[in-house]
Structures are given as C-alpha cells and as structure tokens.
PDB file of C-alpha atoms in Angstrom:
ATOM      1  CA  UNK A   1      52.543-100.115-158.597  1.00 43.00           C
ATOM      2  CA  UNK A   2      52.150 -96.334-158.796  1.00 56.00           C
ATOM      3  CA  UNK A   3      49.205 -94.625-157.148  1.00 69.00           C
ATOM      4  CA  UNK A   4      47.234 -93.064-160.024  1.00 82.00           C
ATOM      5  CA  UNK A   5      45.647 -90.453-157.723  1.00 82.00           C
ATOM      6  CA  UNK A   6      49.065 -89.383-156.443  1.00 79.00           C
ATOM      7  CA  UNK A   7      50.420 -89.276-160.008  1.00 83.00           C
ATOM      8  CA  UNK A   8      47.498 -87.068-161.044  1.00 86.00           C
ATOM      9  CA  UNK A   9      48.060 -84.713-158.069  1.00 81.00           C
ATOM     10  CA  UNK A  10      51.828 -84.570-158.645  1.00 79.00           C
ATOM     11  CA  UNK A  11      51.432 -83.841-162.374  1.00 85.00           C
ATOM     12  CA  UNK A  12      48.815 -81.159-161.781  1.00 87.00           C
ATOM     13  CA  UNK A  13      51.004 -79.437-159.191  1.00 83.00           C
ATOM     14  CA  UNK A  14      54.086 -79.702-161.452  1.00 82.00           C
ATOM     15  CA  UNK A  15      52.195 -78.060-164.331  1.00 89.00           C
ATOM     16  CA  UNK A  16      51.093 -75.239-162.027  1.00 87.00           C
ATOM     17  CA  UNK A  17      54.673 -74.718-160.760  1.00 83.00           C
ATOM     18  CA  UNK A  18      56.056 -74.815-164.337  1.00 86.00           C
ATOM     19  CA  UNK A  19      53.503 -72.204-165.417  1.00 90.00           C
ATOM     20  CA  UNK A  20      54.351 -69.980-162.463  1.00 87.00           C
ATOM     21  CA  UNK A  21      58.071 -70.215-163.296  1.00 84.00           C
ATOM     22  CA  UNK A  22      57.436 -69.075-166.881  1.00 88.00           C
ATOM     23  CA  UNK A  23      55.013 -66.311-165.922  1.00 90.00           C
ATOM     24  CA  UNK A  24      57.277 -64.820-163.232  1.00 87.00           C
ATOM     25  CA  UNK A  25      59.888 -64.386-165.971  1.00 86.00           C
ATOM     26  CA  UNK A  26      57.401 -63.015-168.520  1.00 91.00           C
ATOM     27  CA  UNK A  27      54.524 -61.196-166.822  1.00 90.00           C
ATOM     28  CA  UNK A  28      52.832 -60.557-170.186  1.00 93.00           C
ATOM     29  CA  UNK A  29      51.740 -64.209-169.847  1.00 94.00           C
ATOM     30  CA  UNK A  30      50.060 -63.588-166.454  1.00 94.00           C
ATOM     31  CA  UNK A  31      46.711 -65.024-167.561  1.00 95.00           C
ATOM     32  CA  UNK A  32      48.292 -68.478-167.836  1.00 96.00           C
ATOM     33  CA  UNK A  33      48.842 -68.262-164.060  1.00 94.00           C
ATOM     34  CA  UNK A  34      45.563 -66.534-163.175  1.00 96.00           C
ATOM     35  CA  UNK A  35      43.555 -69.089-165.184  1.00 96.00           C
ATOM     36  CA  UNK A  36      44.485 -71.774-162.638  1.00 96.00           C
ATOM     37  CA  UNK A  37      42.260 -70.023-160.055  1.00 96.00           C
ATOM     38  CA  UNK A  38      38.473 -70.066-159.802  1.00 96.00           C
ATOM     39  CA  UNK A  39      36.929 -66.787-160.988  1.00 94.00           C
ATOM     40  CA  UNK A  40      35.444 -66.136-157.552  1.00 92.00           C
ATOM     41  CA  UNK A  41      35.221 -67.689-154.125  1.00 92.00           C
ATOM     42  CA  UNK A  42      38.882 -68.609-153.762  1.00 93.00           C
ATOM     43  CA  UNK A  43      41.305 -67.874-150.940  1.00 95.00           C
ATOM     44  CA  UNK A  44      45.055 -67.552-151.524  1.00 95.00           C
ATOM     45  CA  UNK A  45      47.206 -67.293-148.390  1.00 94.00           C
ATOM     46  CA  UNK A  46      50.983 -66.851-148.401  1.00 91.00           C
ATOM     47  CA  UNK A  47      52.042 -67.348-144.802  1.00 90.00           C
ATOM     48  CA  UNK A  48      55.670 -66.346-145.364  1.00 84.00           C
ATOM     49  CA  UNK A  49      54.695 -62.778-146.264  1.00 84.00           C
ATOM     50  CA  UNK A  50      51.478 -62.745-144.207  1.00 88.00           C
ATOM     51  CA  UNK A  51      49.123 -62.160-147.144  1.00 91.00           C
ATOM     52  CA  UNK A  52      45.596 -63.416-147.808  1.00 95.00           C
ATOM     53  CA  UNK A  53      43.806 -62.646-151.075  1.00 94.00           C
ATOM     54  CA  UNK A  54      40.245 -63.428-152.149  1.00 95.00           C
ATOM     55  CA  UNK A  55      39.970 -62.002-155.672  1.00 94.00           C
ATOM     56  CA  UNK A  56      41.914 -62.167-158.921  1.00 94.00           C
ATOM     57  CA  UNK A  57      42.752 -58.454-158.935  1.00 94.00           C
ATOM     58  CA  UNK A  58      44.479 -58.830-155.567  1.00 94.00           C
ATOM     59  CA  UNK A  59      46.213 -62.026-156.685  1.00 94.00           C
ATOM     60  CA  UNK A  60      47.368 -60.342-159.897  1.00 94.00           C
ATOM     61  CA  UNK A  61      48.826 -57.405-157.940  1.00 93.00           C
ATOM     62  CA  UNK A  62      50.573 -59.683-155.457  1.00 91.00           C
ATOM     63  CA  UNK A  63      52.085 -61.937-158.131  1.00 90.00           C
ATOM     64  CA  UNK A  64      53.079 -58.902-160.215  1.00 91.00           C
ATOM     65  CA  UNK A  65      54.997 -57.553-157.217  1.00 87.00           C
ATOM     66  CA  UNK A  66      56.816 -60.872-156.870  1.00 85.00           C
ATOM     67  CA  UNK A  67      57.636 -60.940-160.588  1.00 87.00           C
ATOM     68  CA  UNK A  68      58.951 -57.356-160.470  1.00 88.00           C
ATOM     69  CA  UNK A  69      61.092 -58.090-157.402  1.00 86.00           C
ATOM     70  CA  UNK A  70      63.123 -60.850-159.016  1.00 85.00           C
ATOM     71  CA  UNK A  71      64.772 -61.947-162.224  1.00 85.00           C
ATOM     72  CA  UNK A  72      66.060 -65.269-163.538  1.00 86.00           C
ATOM     73  CA  UNK A  73      63.237 -67.151-161.795  1.00 82.00           C
ATOM     74  CA  UNK A  74      63.410 -70.945-161.717  1.00 79.00           C
ATOM     75  CA  UNK A  75      60.889 -73.049-159.850  1.00 76.00           C
ATOM     76  CA  UNK A  76      61.211 -76.774-159.499  1.00 72.00           C
ATOM     77  CA  UNK A  77      59.316 -79.383-157.561  1.00 64.00           C
ATOM     78  CA  UNK A  78      61.167 -81.441-155.027  1.00 62.00           C
ATOM     79  CA  UNK A  79      60.346 -84.332-152.796  1.00 56.00           C
ATOM     80  CA  UNK A  80      60.715 -84.040-149.059  1.00 54.00           C
ATOM     81  CA  UNK A  81      57.683 -86.075-148.053  1.00 54.00           C
ATOM     82  CA  UNK A  82      57.798 -88.388-151.061  1.00 53.00           C
ATOM     83  CA  UNK A  83      55.023 -86.603-152.990  1.00 54.00           C
ATOM     84  CA  UNK A  84      56.932 -83.886-154.916  1.00 54.00           C
ATOM     85  CA  UNK A  85      54.497 -81.222-153.710  1.00 59.00           C
ATOM     86  CA  UNK A  86      57.271 -79.069-152.267  1.00 63.00           C
ATOM     87  CA  UNK A  87      59.010 -76.419-154.365  1.00 70.00           C
ATOM     88  CA  UNK A  88      62.302 -74.626-154.625  1.00 70.00           C
ATOM     89  CA  UNK A  89      62.253 -71.181-156.289  1.00 77.00           C
ATOM     90  CA  UNK A  90      65.526 -69.467-157.121  1.00 77.00           C
ATOM     91  CA  UNK A  91      65.851 -65.864-158.298  1.00 82.00           C
ATOM     92  CA  UNK A  92      68.026 -62.761-158.278  1.00 82.00           C
ATOM     93  CA  UNK A  93      66.686 -59.742-156.450  1.00 84.00           C
ATOM     94  CA  UNK A  94      65.868 -57.094-159.096  1.00 85.00           C
ATOM     95  CA  UNK A  95      64.932 -54.370-156.595  1.00 82.00           C
ATOM     96  CA  UNK A  96      64.683 -53.934-152.852  1.00 80.00           C
ATOM     97  CA  UNK A  97      61.854 -56.048-151.547  1.00 78.00           C
ATOM     98  CA  UNK A  98      60.085 -55.973-148.177  1.00 75.00           C
ATOM     99  CA  UNK A  99      60.087 -59.769-148.031  1.00 74.00           C
ATOM    100  CA  UNK A 100      63.924 -59.780-148.041  1.00 79.00           C
ATOM    101  CA  UNK A 101      64.934 -57.040-145.607  1.00 78.00           C
ATOM    102  CA  UNK A 102      68.584 -56.024-145.898  1.00 80.00           C
ATOM    103  CA  UNK A 103      69.176 -57.889-149.178  1.00 82.00           C
ATOM    104  CA  UNK A 104      70.640 -55.823-152.006  1.00 85.00           C
ATOM    105  CA  UNK A 105      69.795 -55.799-155.704  1.00 87.00           C
ATOM    106  CA  UNK A 106      71.496 -58.732-157.425  1.00 88.00           C
ATOM    107  CA  UNK A 107      71.407 -60.972-154.341  1.00 86.00           C
ATOM    108  CA  UNK A 108      70.694 -64.573-155.249  1.00 86.00           C
ATOM    109  CA  UNK A 109      67.839 -65.879-153.151  1.00 85.00           C
ATOM    110  CA  UNK A 110      65.684 -68.955-152.757  1.00 84.00           C
ATOM    111  CA  UNK A 111      62.199 -69.563-151.557  1.00 82.00           C
ATOM    112  CA  UNK A 112      61.740 -73.113-150.331  1.00 82.00           C
ATOM    113  CA  UNK A 113      58.206 -74.069-149.549  1.00 83.00           C
ATOM    114  CA  UNK A 114      55.203 -76.291-149.686  1.00 82.00           C
ATOM    115  CA  UNK A 115      51.778 -75.342-151.011  1.00 85.00           C
ATOM    116  CA  UNK A 116      48.620 -76.978-149.788  1.00 86.00           C
ATOM    117  CA  UNK A 117      46.140 -76.578-152.618  1.00 89.00           C
ATOM    118  CA  UNK A 118      42.436 -77.369-152.947  1.00 92.00           C
ATOM    119  CA  UNK A 119      40.961 -77.744-156.442  1.00 92.00           C
ATOM    120  CA  UNK A 120      37.313 -77.751-157.498  1.00 94.00           C
ATOM    121  CA  UNK A 121      35.645 -80.209-159.879  1.00 94.00           C
ATOM    122  CA  UNK A 122      36.460 -77.860-162.798  1.00 95.00           C
ATOM    123  CA  UNK A 123      40.191 -78.146-162.093  1.00 93.00           C
ATOM    124  CA  UNK A 124      40.479 -74.615-160.658  1.00 95.00           C
ATOM    125  CA  UNK A 125      42.213 -73.630-157.419  1.00 94.00           C
ATOM    126  CA  UNK A 126      39.719 -72.587-154.733  1.00 95.00           C
ATOM    127  CA  UNK A 127      42.115 -72.437-151.771  1.00 95.00           C
ATOM    128  CA  UNK A 128      45.893 -72.287-151.606  1.00 93.00           C
ATOM    129  CA  UNK A 129      48.096 -72.044-148.542  1.00 92.00           C
ATOM    130  CA  UNK A 130      51.775 -71.381-149.268  1.00 89.00           C
ATOM    131  CA  UNK A 131      54.211 -72.143-146.485  1.00 89.00           C
ATOM    132  CA  UNK A 132      57.764 -71.102-147.271  1.00 86.00           C
ATOM    133  CA  UNK A 133      61.045 -69.667-146.146  1.00 84.00           C
ATOM    134  CA  UNK A 134      63.215 -67.148-148.004  1.00 82.00           C
ATOM    135  CA  UNK A 135      66.938 -67.915-147.920  1.00 79.00           C
ATOM    136  CA  UNK A 136      69.853 -65.748-149.071  1.00 78.00           C
ATOM    137  CA  UNK A 137      73.484 -66.837-148.943  1.00 68.00           C
ATOM    138  CA  UNK A 138      72.575 -69.826-146.801  1.00 55.00           C
ATOM    139  CA  UNK A 139      70.792 -67.694-144.167  1.00 51.00           C
ATOM    140  CA  UNK A 140      67.091 -67.765-143.397  1.00 52.00           C
ATOM    141  CA  UNK A 141      65.374 -64.420-143.823  1.00 51.00           C
ATOM    142  CA  UNK A 142      62.427 -63.065-141.865  1.00 49.00           C
ATOM    143  CA  UNK A 143      61.960 -65.509-139.011  1.00 46.00           C
ATOM    144  CA  UNK A 144      58.254 -65.859-138.274  1.00 43.00           C
ATOM    145  CA  UNK A 145      56.266 -67.962-135.871  1.00 39.00           C
ATOM    146  CA  UNK A 146      53.289 -69.390-137.829  1.00 39.00           C
ATOM    147  CA  UNK A 147      51.672 -71.213-134.919  1.00 38.00           C
ATOM    148  CA  UNK A 148      49.018 -68.510-134.545  1.00 39.00           C
TER     149      UNK A 148
END
C-alpha cells in the first residue's frame, strides 16, 4: 500500500522540478517558478554555490543567472533514498560561469543534488536547502566541504 503523504510530497516536488526545467529554458515564464515561494519570510540556500537569499528579487536574480549560464536544460527527479526527492539537471554551458571554473562554452554539465524543502499551509516554499554537485565530463567540479 502506497503512503499517501509520501505520494503527495513526491508529486509536489516533481511539479516544482518540472516547472523549474521549463522556466530555465524560457525565462519569460519566470513567475511560474517564483510563484512557488512565499511572498516574504522565506530562505533559499544553495550550498553548492554558497548562496543564501531571503527575498524574491534576490531569488529572481540568482535563478536568472543560472538560466543565462546554460541551455538545453533538463531536470528530472531520481530516487536514491527511495523517495524521488533527488534531482539530476543536465545542461550545456552557454557562457563562462563562476560555478564551473575552467569549463568552456558548450561543455555538457550536470548538477546532481537533493533539495530539502519546507512548505507552508498555503503550499508555498518558506525554506529550501539545495545540496548538489556540478559534474562535467565525469569529473566533479568545485570541491567544497559543507560540514561548517
């Protein structure tokens, strides 16, 4: 018997990842992504690039930079822990990017990661921690120690 709570969580996360995949390829649709977040009082932390944001303007700028840095974005959920909360994002580098030092334009890259996301009673994200690793050509990029 399936766990209805886990199904709900998995489906909600899949919809968010699907929206992000579309929006990264077509930034004119950015509000579809931004609408997932509470209007105020949220915290978005991306540990791979050492970024913490607390307002939609900052989140919009950060996500816009990611969208501009890549092309041919595809994001899919995957199951490592059995919950399908992990993701695999593939893209081609469209311009030099600080998060991929030494990679050249046209390099195919992946970001493999796991978000930990808190939602409020209105179905909006109030806290998101992204843990990920960029990979190009089978090599890990930007080794970081996240133990604090």
